[in-house]
PDB file of C-alpha atoms in Angstrom:
ATOM      1  CA  UNK A 178     -69.533 -92.335   0.034  1.00 47.00           C
ATOM      2  CA  UNK A 179     -66.471 -94.429  -0.873  1.00 51.00           C
ATOM      3  CA  UNK A 180     -63.209 -94.137   1.053  1.00 47.00           C
ATOM      4  CA  UNK A 181     -61.618 -92.066  -1.675  1.00 49.00           C
ATOM      5  CA  UNK A 182     -63.967 -89.238  -0.939  1.00 49.00           C
ATOM      6  CA  UNK A 183     -65.892 -89.448  -4.201  1.00 51.00           C
ATOM      7  CA  UNK A 184     -69.683 -89.672  -4.016  1.00 54.00           C
ATOM      8  CA  UNK A 185     -71.041 -93.120  -4.931  1.00 62.00           C
ATOM      9  CA  UNK A 186     -73.000 -93.372  -8.146  1.00 80.00           C
ATOM     10  CA  UNK A 187     -76.614 -94.484  -7.864  1.00 90.00           C
ATOM     11  CA  UNK A 188     -78.961 -94.378 -10.769  1.00 94.00           C
ATOM     12  CA  UNK A 189     -81.543 -91.568 -10.751  1.00 94.00           C
ATOM     13  CA  UNK A 190     -83.947 -93.886 -12.508  1.00 95.00           C
ATOM     14  CA  UNK A 191     -84.149 -96.250  -9.483  1.00 95.00           C
ATOM     15  CA  UNK A 192     -86.564 -93.861  -7.936  1.00 95.00           C
ATOM     16  CA  UNK A 193     -87.761 -91.574 -10.807  1.00 96.00           C
ATOM     17  CA  UNK A 194     -88.876 -91.897 -14.401  1.00 96.00           C
ATOM     18  CA  UNK A 195     -87.798 -89.760 -17.344  1.00 97.00           C
ATOM     19  CA  UNK A 196     -91.289 -88.328 -17.407  1.00 97.00           C
ATOM     20  CA  UNK A 197     -90.937 -87.223 -13.770  1.00 97.00           C
ATOM     21  CA  UNK A 198     -87.894 -85.158 -14.781  1.00 97.00           C
ATOM     22  CA  UNK A 199     -89.502 -83.670 -17.819  1.00 98.00           C
ATOM     23  CA  UNK A 200     -92.476 -82.587 -15.760  1.00 97.00           C
ATOM     24  CA  UNK A 201     -90.133 -81.013 -13.189  1.00 96.00           C
ATOM     25  CA  UNK A 202     -88.371 -79.019 -15.921  1.00 97.00           C
ATOM     26  CA  UNK A 203     -91.670 -77.827 -17.286  1.00 97.00           C
ATOM     27  CA  UNK A 204     -92.804 -76.814 -13.803  1.00 96.00           C
ATOM     28  CA  UNK A 205     -89.655 -74.758 -13.133  1.00 95.00           C
ATOM     29  CA  UNK A 206     -89.821 -73.185 -16.600  1.00 96.00           C
ATOM     30  CA  UNK A 207     -93.421 -72.049 -16.055  1.00 95.00           C
ATOM     31  CA  UNK A 208     -93.041 -71.016 -12.424  1.00 92.00           C
ATOM     32  CA  UNK A 209     -90.625 -68.168 -13.008  1.00 91.00           C
ATOM     33  CA  UNK A 210     -91.121 -65.445 -15.674  1.00 93.00           C
ATOM     34  CA  UNK A 211     -87.402 -65.211 -16.269  1.00 94.00           C
ATOM     35  CA  UNK A 212     -85.086 -66.151 -19.227  1.00 97.00           C
ATOM     36  CA  UNK A 213     -82.982 -69.265 -18.960  1.00 97.00           C
ATOM     37  CA  UNK A 214     -79.314 -69.506 -19.739  1.00 95.00           C
ATOM     38  CA  UNK A 215     -78.259 -73.061 -20.511  1.00 95.00           C
ATOM     39  CA  UNK A 216     -74.485 -73.718 -20.392  1.00 90.00           C
ATOM     40  CA  UNK A 217     -73.395 -75.864 -23.329  1.00 91.00           C
ATOM     41  CA  UNK A 218     -69.772 -77.145 -23.672  1.00 84.00           C
ATOM     42  CA  UNK A 219     -70.340 -79.904 -26.158  1.00 86.00           C
ATOM     43  CA  UNK A 220     -69.763 -82.582 -23.565  1.00 87.00           C
ATOM     44  CA  UNK A 221     -72.010 -85.411 -22.434  1.00 92.00           C
ATOM     45  CA  UNK A 222     -73.479 -83.673 -19.370  1.00 93.00           C
ATOM     46  CA  UNK A 223     -74.273 -80.337 -20.982  1.00 92.00           C
ATOM     47  CA  UNK A 224     -75.709 -82.147 -24.048  1.00 94.00           C
ATOM     48  CA  UNK A 225     -77.940 -84.258 -21.814  1.00 96.00           C
ATOM     49  CA  UNK A 226     -79.141 -81.202 -19.948  1.00 97.00           C
ATOM     50  CA  UNK A 227     -79.809 -79.193 -23.138  1.00 97.00           C
ATOM     51  CA  UNK A 228     -81.558 -82.132 -24.755  1.00 98.00           C
ATOM     52  CA  UNK A 229     -83.824 -82.699 -21.668  1.00 98.00           C
ATOM     53  CA  UNK A 230     -84.754 -79.035 -21.587  1.00 98.00           C
ATOM     54  CA  UNK A 231     -85.614 -79.048 -25.280  1.00 98.00           C
ATOM     55  CA  UNK A 232     -87.593 -82.253 -24.888  1.00 98.00           C
ATOM     56  CA  UNK A 233     -89.561 -80.859 -21.959  1.00 98.00           C
ATOM     57  CA  UNK A 234     -90.350 -77.557 -23.607  1.00 98.00           C
ATOM     58  CA  UNK A 235     -91.258 -79.200 -26.902  1.00 98.00           C
ATOM     59  CA  UNK A 236     -94.073 -80.978 -25.062  1.00 98.00           C
ATOM     60  CA  UNK A 237     -95.539 -77.633 -23.921  1.00 98.00           C
ATOM     61  CA  UNK A 238     -98.124 -75.745 -26.051  1.00 96.00           C
ATOM     62  CA  UNK A 239     -96.394 -72.916 -28.034  1.00 95.00           C
ATOM     63  CA  UNK A 240     -98.264 -70.341 -26.016  1.00 96.00           C
ATOM     64  CA  UNK A 241     -96.519 -71.520 -22.845  1.00 97.00           C
ATOM     65  CA  UNK A 242     -92.960 -71.361 -24.233  1.00 97.00           C
ATOM     66  CA  UNK A 243     -92.666 -67.727 -23.380  1.00 95.00           C
ATOM     67  CA  UNK A 244     -89.327 -67.501 -21.596  1.00 97.00           C
ATOM     68  CA  UNK A 245     -86.263 -67.250 -23.803  1.00 97.00           C
ATOM     69  CA  UNK A 246     -83.612 -69.948 -23.491  1.00 98.00           C
ATOM     70  CA  UNK A 247     -80.108 -68.692 -24.261  1.00 97.00           C
ATOM     71  CA  UNK A 248     -77.677 -71.515 -25.037  1.00 96.00           C
ATOM     72  CA  UNK A 249     -74.236 -70.162 -24.257  1.00 92.00           C
ATOM     73  CA  UNK A 250     -70.900 -71.787 -25.120  1.00 86.00           C
ATOM     74  CA  UNK A 251     -67.500 -70.445 -24.196  1.00 81.00           C
ATOM     75  CA  UNK A 252     -64.936 -70.234 -26.982  1.00 74.00           C
ATOM     76  CA  UNK A 253     -61.463 -69.637 -25.521  1.00 68.00           C
ATOM     77  CA  UNK A 254     -60.090 -69.146 -29.063  1.00 53.00           C
ATOM     78  CA  UNK A 255     -57.479 -71.846 -28.381  1.00 55.00           C
ATOM     79  CA  UNK A 256     -59.729 -74.937 -28.390  1.00 65.00           C
ATOM     80  CA  UNK A 257     -58.844 -77.978 -30.513  1.00 68.00           C
ATOM     81  CA  UNK A 258     -60.314 -77.861 -34.072  1.00 74.00           C
ATOM     82  CA  UNK A 259     -62.366 -81.004 -33.453  1.00 76.00           C
ATOM     83  CA  UNK A 260     -64.087 -79.586 -30.448  1.00 77.00           C
ATOM     84  CA  UNK A 261     -64.661 -76.196 -32.171  1.00 77.00           C
ATOM     85  CA  UNK A 262     -66.225 -77.917 -35.169  1.00 85.00           C
ATOM     86  CA  UNK A 263     -68.394 -80.086 -32.955  1.00 84.00           C
ATOM     87  CA  UNK A 264     -69.724 -77.122 -30.879  1.00 84.00           C
ATOM     88  CA  UNK A 265     -70.154 -74.790 -33.891  1.00 88.00           C
ATOM     89  CA  UNK A 266     -72.111 -77.439 -35.818  1.00 92.00           C
ATOM     90  CA  UNK A 267     -74.335 -78.242 -32.849  1.00 92.00           C
ATOM     91  CA  UNK A 268     -75.112 -74.465 -32.198  1.00 94.00           C
ATOM     92  CA  UNK A 269     -75.991 -74.092 -35.882  1.00 96.00           C
ATOM     93  CA  UNK A 270     -78.288 -77.056 -35.773  1.00 97.00           C
ATOM     94  CA  UNK A 271     -79.947 -75.814 -32.605  1.00 97.00           C
ATOM     95  CA  UNK A 272     -80.533 -72.426 -34.228  1.00 97.00           C
ATOM     96  CA  UNK A 273     -82.032 -73.871 -37.395  1.00 98.00           C
ATOM     97  CA  UNK A 274     -84.283 -76.313 -35.463  1.00 98.00           C
ATOM     98  CA  UNK A 275     -85.388 -73.643 -33.086  1.00 97.00           C
ATOM     99  CA  UNK A 276     -86.543 -71.394 -35.949  1.00 97.00           C
ATOM    100  CA  UNK A 277     -88.159 -74.273 -37.837  1.00 97.00           C
ATOM    101  CA  UNK A 278     -90.024 -75.613 -34.831  1.00 96.00           C
ATOM    102  CA  UNK A 279     -90.811 -72.255 -33.113  1.00 96.00           C
ATOM    103  CA  UNK A 280     -88.728 -73.120 -30.032  1.00 98.00           C
ATOM    104  CA  UNK A 281     -87.379 -70.279 -27.744  1.00 98.00           C
ATOM    105  CA  UNK A 282     -83.739 -71.319 -27.972  1.00 98.00           C
ATOM    106  CA  UNK A 283     -81.068 -68.779 -28.914  1.00 97.00           C
ATOM    107  CA  UNK A 284     -77.482 -70.035 -29.258  1.00 96.00           C
ATOM    108  CA  UNK A 285     -74.775 -67.611 -28.261  1.00 93.00           C
ATOM    109  CA  UNK A 286     -70.970 -67.994 -28.241  1.00 89.00           C
ATOM    110  CA  UNK A 287     -69.104 -66.019 -25.611  1.00 85.00           C
ATOM    111  CA  UNK A 288     -65.406 -65.128 -26.069  1.00 81.00           C
ATOM    112  CA  UNK A 289     -62.856 -63.435 -23.949  1.00 70.00           C
ATOM    113  CA  UNK A 290     -62.101 -59.729 -24.440  1.00 53.00           C
ATOM    114  CA  UNK A 291     -58.840 -59.050 -26.273  1.00 46.00           C
ATOM    115  CA  UNK A 292     -57.076 -57.919 -23.069  1.00 51.00           C
ATOM    116  CA  UNK A 293     -57.928 -61.365 -21.460  1.00 48.00           C
ATOM    117  CA  UNK A 294     -57.083 -63.478 -24.480  1.00 47.00           C
ATOM    118  CA  UNK A 295     -54.608 -66.373 -24.270  1.00 44.00           C
ATOM    119  CA  UNK A 296     -51.878 -64.980 -26.554  1.00 40.00           C
ATOM    120  CA  UNK A 297     -52.004 -61.455 -25.188  1.00 49.00           C
ATOM    121  CA  UNK A 298     -51.257 -62.911 -21.698  1.00 45.00           C
ATOM    122  CA  UNK A 299     -48.823 -65.679 -22.740  1.00 47.00           C
ATOM    123  CA  UNK A 300     -46.734 -63.627 -25.205  1.00 50.00           C
ATOM    124  CA  UNK A 301     -47.710 -60.021 -24.500  1.00 51.00           C
ATOM    125  CA  UNK A 302     -47.454 -60.206 -20.670  1.00 47.00           C
ATOM    126  CA  UNK A 303     -45.050 -63.130 -20.399  1.00 52.00           C
ATOM    127  CA  UNK A 304     -47.312 -65.372 -18.369  1.00 51.00           C
ATOM    128  CA  UNK A 305     -46.125 -68.963 -18.127  1.00 52.00           C
ATOM    129  CA  UNK A 306     -48.298 -71.697 -19.719  1.00 55.00           C
ATOM    130  CA  UNK A 307     -51.243 -72.491 -17.445  1.00 51.00           C
ATOM    131  CA  UNK A 308     -50.786 -75.203 -14.845  1.00 52.00           C
ATOM    132  CA  UNK A 309     -53.067 -76.711 -12.139  1.00 57.00           C
ATOM    133  CA  UNK A 310     -51.369 -74.444  -9.644  1.00 54.00           C
ATOM    134  CA  UNK A 311     -51.613 -71.324 -11.757  1.00 46.00           C
ATOM    135  CA  UNK A 312     -54.844 -71.496 -13.667  1.00 52.00           C
ATOM    136  CA  UNK A 313     -54.813 -67.907 -14.963  1.00 41.00           C
ATOM    137  CA  UNK A 314     -56.551 -68.977 -18.169  1.00 47.00           C
ATOM    138  CA  UNK A 315     -59.698 -70.246 -16.458  1.00 54.00           C
ATOM    139  CA  UNK A 316     -60.731 -66.828 -14.982  1.00 51.00           C
ATOM    140  CA  UNK A 317     -59.847 -64.861 -18.129  1.00 49.00           C
ATOM    141  CA  UNK A 318     -60.936 -67.223 -20.920  1.00 51.00           C
ATOM    142  CA  UNK A 319     -63.986 -68.951 -19.428  1.00 64.00           C
ATOM    143  CA  UNK A 320     -65.403 -67.465 -16.224  1.00 72.00           C
ATOM    144  CA  UNK A 321     -65.329 -63.745 -17.211  1.00 74.00           C
ATOM    145  CA  UNK A 322     -66.919 -64.154 -20.684  1.00 76.00           C
ATOM    146  CA  UNK A 323     -69.755 -66.345 -19.276  1.00 80.00           C
ATOM    147  CA  UNK A 324     -70.340 -64.149 -16.289  1.00 83.00           C
ATOM    148  CA  UNK A 325     -70.362 -60.995 -18.437  1.00 86.00           C
ATOM    149  CA  UNK A 326     -73.102 -62.361 -20.559  1.00 88.00           C
ATOM    150  CA  UNK A 327     -75.074 -63.482 -17.470  1.00 90.00           C
ATOM    151  CA  UNK A 328     -74.705 -60.054 -15.871  1.00 89.00           C
ATOM    152  CA  UNK A 329     -75.925 -58.377 -19.011  1.00 92.00           C
ATOM    153  CA  UNK A 330     -79.081 -60.534 -18.973  1.00 94.00           C
ATOM    154  CA  UNK A 331     -79.634 -59.861 -15.237  1.00 94.00           C
ATOM    155  CA  UNK A 332     -79.430 -56.121 -15.984  1.00 94.00           C
ATOM    156  CA  UNK A 333     -81.884 -56.540 -18.885  1.00 95.00           C
ATOM    157  CA  UNK A 334     -84.402 -58.872 -17.214  1.00 95.00           C
ATOM    158  CA  UNK A 335     -83.828 -58.454 -13.437  1.00 94.00           C
ATOM    159  CA  UNK A 336     -83.070 -62.102 -12.847  1.00 94.00           C
ATOM    160  CA  UNK A 337     -82.040 -65.174 -14.825  1.00 95.00           C
ATOM    161  CA  UNK A 338     -82.068 -68.894 -14.260  1.00 94.00           C
ATOM    162  CA  UNK A 339     -78.912 -70.699 -15.241  1.00 93.00           C
ATOM    163  CA  UNK A 340     -79.362 -74.299 -16.214  1.00 94.00           C
ATOM    164  CA  UNK A 341     -76.166 -76.289 -15.826  1.00 91.00           C
ATOM    165  CA  UNK A 342     -75.216 -79.905 -16.509  1.00 91.00           C
ATOM    166  CA  UNK A 343     -73.521 -80.389 -13.109  1.00 88.00           C
ATOM    167  CA  UNK A 344     -73.836 -83.656 -11.153  1.00 89.00           C
ATOM    168  CA  UNK A 345     -73.194 -84.375  -7.507  1.00 82.00           C
ATOM    169  CA  UNK A 346     -71.221 -87.473  -8.242  1.00 73.00           C
ATOM    170  CA  UNK A 347     -68.729 -85.536 -10.333  1.00 69.00           C
ATOM    171  CA  UNK A 348     -66.628 -84.988  -7.230  1.00 51.00           C
ATOM    172  CA  UNK A 349     -66.878 -84.600  -3.431  1.00 48.00           C
ATOM    173  CA  UNK A 350     -66.154 -80.839  -3.842  1.00 45.00           C
ATOM    174  CA  UNK A 351     -68.894 -80.394  -6.416  1.00 49.00           C
ATOM    175  CA  UNK A 352     -71.387 -82.184  -4.071  1.00 49.00           C
ATOM    176  CA  UNK A 353     -70.478 -79.878  -1.207  1.00 48.00           C
ATOM    177  CA  UNK A 354     -70.762 -76.711  -3.302  1.00 50.00           C
ATOM    178  CA  UNK A 355     -74.011 -77.731  -4.820  1.00 51.00           C
ATOM    179  CA  UNK A 356     -75.488 -78.138  -1.287  1.00 50.00           C
ATOM    180  CA  UNK A 357     -74.035 -74.810  -0.023  1.00 46.00           C
ATOM    181  CA  UNK A 358     -76.133 -72.559  -2.151  1.00 46.00           C
ATOM    182  CA  UNK A 359     -79.433 -74.513  -2.060  1.00 53.00           C
ATOM    183  CA  UNK A 360     -82.571 -72.509  -1.468  1.00 49.00           C
ATOM    184  CA  UNK A 361     -84.627 -74.396   1.194  1.00 44.00           C
ATOM    185  CA  UNK A 362     -87.577 -76.177  -0.358  1.00 47.00           C
ATOM    186  CA  UNK A 363     -86.706 -75.030  -3.921  1.00 63.00           C
ATOM    187  CA  UNK A 364     -85.183 -76.654  -6.953  1.00 82.00           C
ATOM    188  CA  UNK A 365     -83.119 -73.502  -7.518  1.00 88.00           C
ATOM    189  CA  UNK A 366     -79.886 -72.472  -5.833  1.00 85.00           C
ATOM    190  CA  UNK A 367     -78.309 -69.057  -5.446  1.00 82.00           C
ATOM    191  CA  UNK A 368     -75.357 -68.436  -7.731  1.00 78.00           C
ATOM    192  CA  UNK A 369     -72.203 -68.250  -5.624  1.00 71.00           C
ATOM    193  CA  UNK A 370     -71.184 -64.799  -6.816  1.00 71.00           C
ATOM    194  CA  UNK A 371     -73.658 -63.288  -9.354  1.00 81.00           C
ATOM    195  CA  UNK A 372     -76.526 -61.381  -7.802  1.00 83.00           C
ATOM    196  CA  UNK A 373     -79.840 -62.009  -9.648  1.00 89.00           C
ATOM    197  CA  UNK A 374     -78.722 -65.357 -11.024  1.00 91.00           C
ATOM    198  CA  UNK A 375     -80.155 -68.681  -9.792  1.00 92.00           C
ATOM    199  CA  UNK A 376     -78.898 -72.128 -10.762  1.00 91.00           C
ATOM    200  CA  UNK A 377     -81.040 -75.117 -11.781  1.00 93.00           C
ATOM    201  CA  UNK A 378     -79.314 -78.499 -12.280  1.00 93.00           C
ATOM    202  CA  UNK A 379     -81.810 -80.973 -13.680  1.00 95.00           C
ATOM    203  CA  UNK A 380     -79.306 -83.878 -13.890  1.00 95.00           C
ATOM    204  CA  UNK A 381     -77.802 -83.264 -10.427  1.00 92.00           C
ATOM    205  CA  UNK A 382     -78.669 -86.795  -9.356  1.00 92.00           C
ATOM    206  CA  UNK A 383     -77.697 -88.560 -12.590  1.00 95.00           C
ATOM    207  CA  UNK A 384     -74.972 -91.173 -12.587  1.00 94.00           C
ATOM    208  CA  UNK A 385     -72.464 -91.370 -15.439  1.00 92.00           C
ATOM    209  CA  UNK A 386     -74.356 -94.430 -16.739  1.00 94.00           C
ATOM    210  CA  UNK A 387     -77.620 -92.462 -16.606  1.00 96.00           C
ATOM    211  CA  UNK A 388     -76.094 -89.788 -18.877  1.00 95.00           C
ATOM    212  CA  UNK A 389     -74.991 -92.268 -21.493  1.00 94.00           C
ATOM    213  CA  UNK A 390     -78.141 -94.338 -21.309  1.00 95.00           C
ATOM    214  CA  UNK A 391     -80.261 -91.237 -21.964  1.00 96.00           C
ATOM    215  CA  UNK A 392     -78.075 -89.959 -24.810  1.00 95.00           C
ATOM    216  CA  UNK A 393     -77.848 -93.290 -26.566  1.00 94.00           C
ATOM    217  CA  UNK A 394     -81.568 -94.082 -26.236  1.00 95.00           C
ATOM    218  CA  UNK A 395     -82.904 -90.593 -27.081  1.00 95.00           C
ATOM    219  CA  UNK A 396     -82.281 -89.103 -30.527  1.00 95.00           C
ATOM    220  CA  UNK A 397     -80.964 -85.521 -30.655  1.00 96.00           C
ATOM    221  CA  UNK A 398     -84.006 -83.199 -31.191  1.00 96.00           C
ATOM    222  CA  UNK A 399     -81.934 -80.879 -33.416  1.00 96.00           C
ATOM    223  CA  UNK A 400     -80.534 -83.579 -35.616  1.00 94.00           C
ATOM    224  CA  UNK A 401     -77.020 -84.153 -34.178  1.00 92.00           C
ATOM    225  CA  UNK A 402     -75.608 -87.664 -33.555  1.00 90.00           C
ATOM    226  CA  UNK A 403     -75.159 -88.697 -29.927  1.00 91.00           C
ATOM    227  CA  UNK A 404     -73.254 -91.747 -31.132  1.00 89.00           C
ATOM    228  CA  UNK A 405     -70.747 -89.425 -32.768  1.00 86.00           C
ATOM    229  CA  UNK A 406     -70.456 -87.729 -29.353  1.00 86.00           C
ATOM    230  CA  UNK A 407     -69.799 -91.054 -27.677  1.00 85.00           C
ATOM    231  CA  UNK A 408     -67.118 -91.736 -30.297  1.00 83.00           C
ATOM    232  CA  UNK A 409     -65.562 -88.342 -29.583  1.00 77.00           C
ATOM    233  CA  UNK A 410     -65.319 -89.227 -25.908  1.00 75.00           C
ATOM    234  CA  UNK A 411     -63.865 -92.628 -26.684  1.00 69.00           C
ATOM    235  CA  UNK A 412     -61.090 -91.069 -28.821  1.00 61.00           C
ATOM    236  CA  UNK A 413     -60.393 -88.393 -26.259  1.00 53.00           C
ATOM    237  CA  UNK A 414     -60.247 -90.687 -23.238  1.00 48.00           C
ATOM    238  CA  UNK A 415     -63.530 -89.534 -21.704  1.00 45.00           C
ATOM    239  CA  UNK A 416     -62.499 -86.016 -20.616  1.00 48.00           C
ATOM    240  CA  UNK A 417     -64.917 -83.132 -20.560  1.00 51.00           C
ATOM    241  CA  UNK A 418     -64.561 -79.352 -20.543  1.00 52.00           C
ATOM    242  CA  UNK A 419     -67.744 -77.967 -18.967  1.00 48.00           C
ATOM    243  CA  UNK A 420     -68.937 -74.439 -19.122  1.00 45.00           C
ATOM    244  CA  UNK A 421     -66.989 -72.674 -16.284  1.00 45.00           C
ATOM    245  CA  UNK A 422     -68.722 -70.128 -14.135  1.00 46.00           C
ATOM    246  CA  UNK A 423     -66.575 -70.353 -10.968  1.00 48.00           C
ATOM    247  CA  UNK A 424     -63.221 -71.686  -9.763  1.00 48.00           C
ATOM    248  CA  UNK A 425     -64.770 -74.838  -8.227  1.00 49.00           C
ATOM    249  CA  UNK A 426     -65.001 -76.355 -11.711  1.00 49.00           C
ATOM    250  CA  UNK A 427     -62.018 -78.553 -12.277  1.00 48.00           C
ATOM    251  CA  UNK A 428     -59.572 -77.715 -15.114  1.00 48.00           C
ATOM    252  CA  UNK A 429     -59.948 -79.785 -18.231  1.00 51.00           C
ATOM    253  CA  UNK A 430     -56.578 -79.043 -19.690  1.00 46.00           C
ATOM    254  CA  UNK A 431     -52.906 -79.048 -18.648  1.00 43.00           C
TER     255      UNK A 431
END
């Protein structure tokens, strides 16, 4: 680990092949008779994760694609129009492709309840604009809507497997937290706060270069443009707003 505390980046593909990872995803999918909930934010990591899951499941016989895969995206209702358009278009393409190709993917947008909405708190309650020290928006606008959906599915199915595009090299804190809830000998980790939810992170060992290499070399299976995604990152300075399920996820706004 470098002296700045950040994990060093080492390519996943130095020791593994893409086929190794696709087989692993298939094995986890078939091992547990539980629905999957894939977090999709529109960013590079969540797009890579979702695309890998789709690619792995598409290689299975239709009779083995029995577990539903919910693709959830948080809409805070105050996102920039460019991001909203990008996410909405992708979810629409995923839905159309899933129906056309008989894939078990179900896109869902989760939004905050009215009492938790940005303007109710900013204007109605007089909260100050969110800051890094007072991130009241993260809990209300992102964590609660996502966790509410997950809890509903746990109540319906008993357990769910959350599939997240988190990587150990994102930060030293992320690396530590990912290790904390590992289940010994398993690819799944316990969710830090939601009973009945387990977390699977297929790109945990990816470097940033691995993510972009995969996206730019593998066409989107639902017909989106990964090069447009790369251009969006370039124009936005490379930032990313991941699906937030706990307060360990760094803020992507100011």
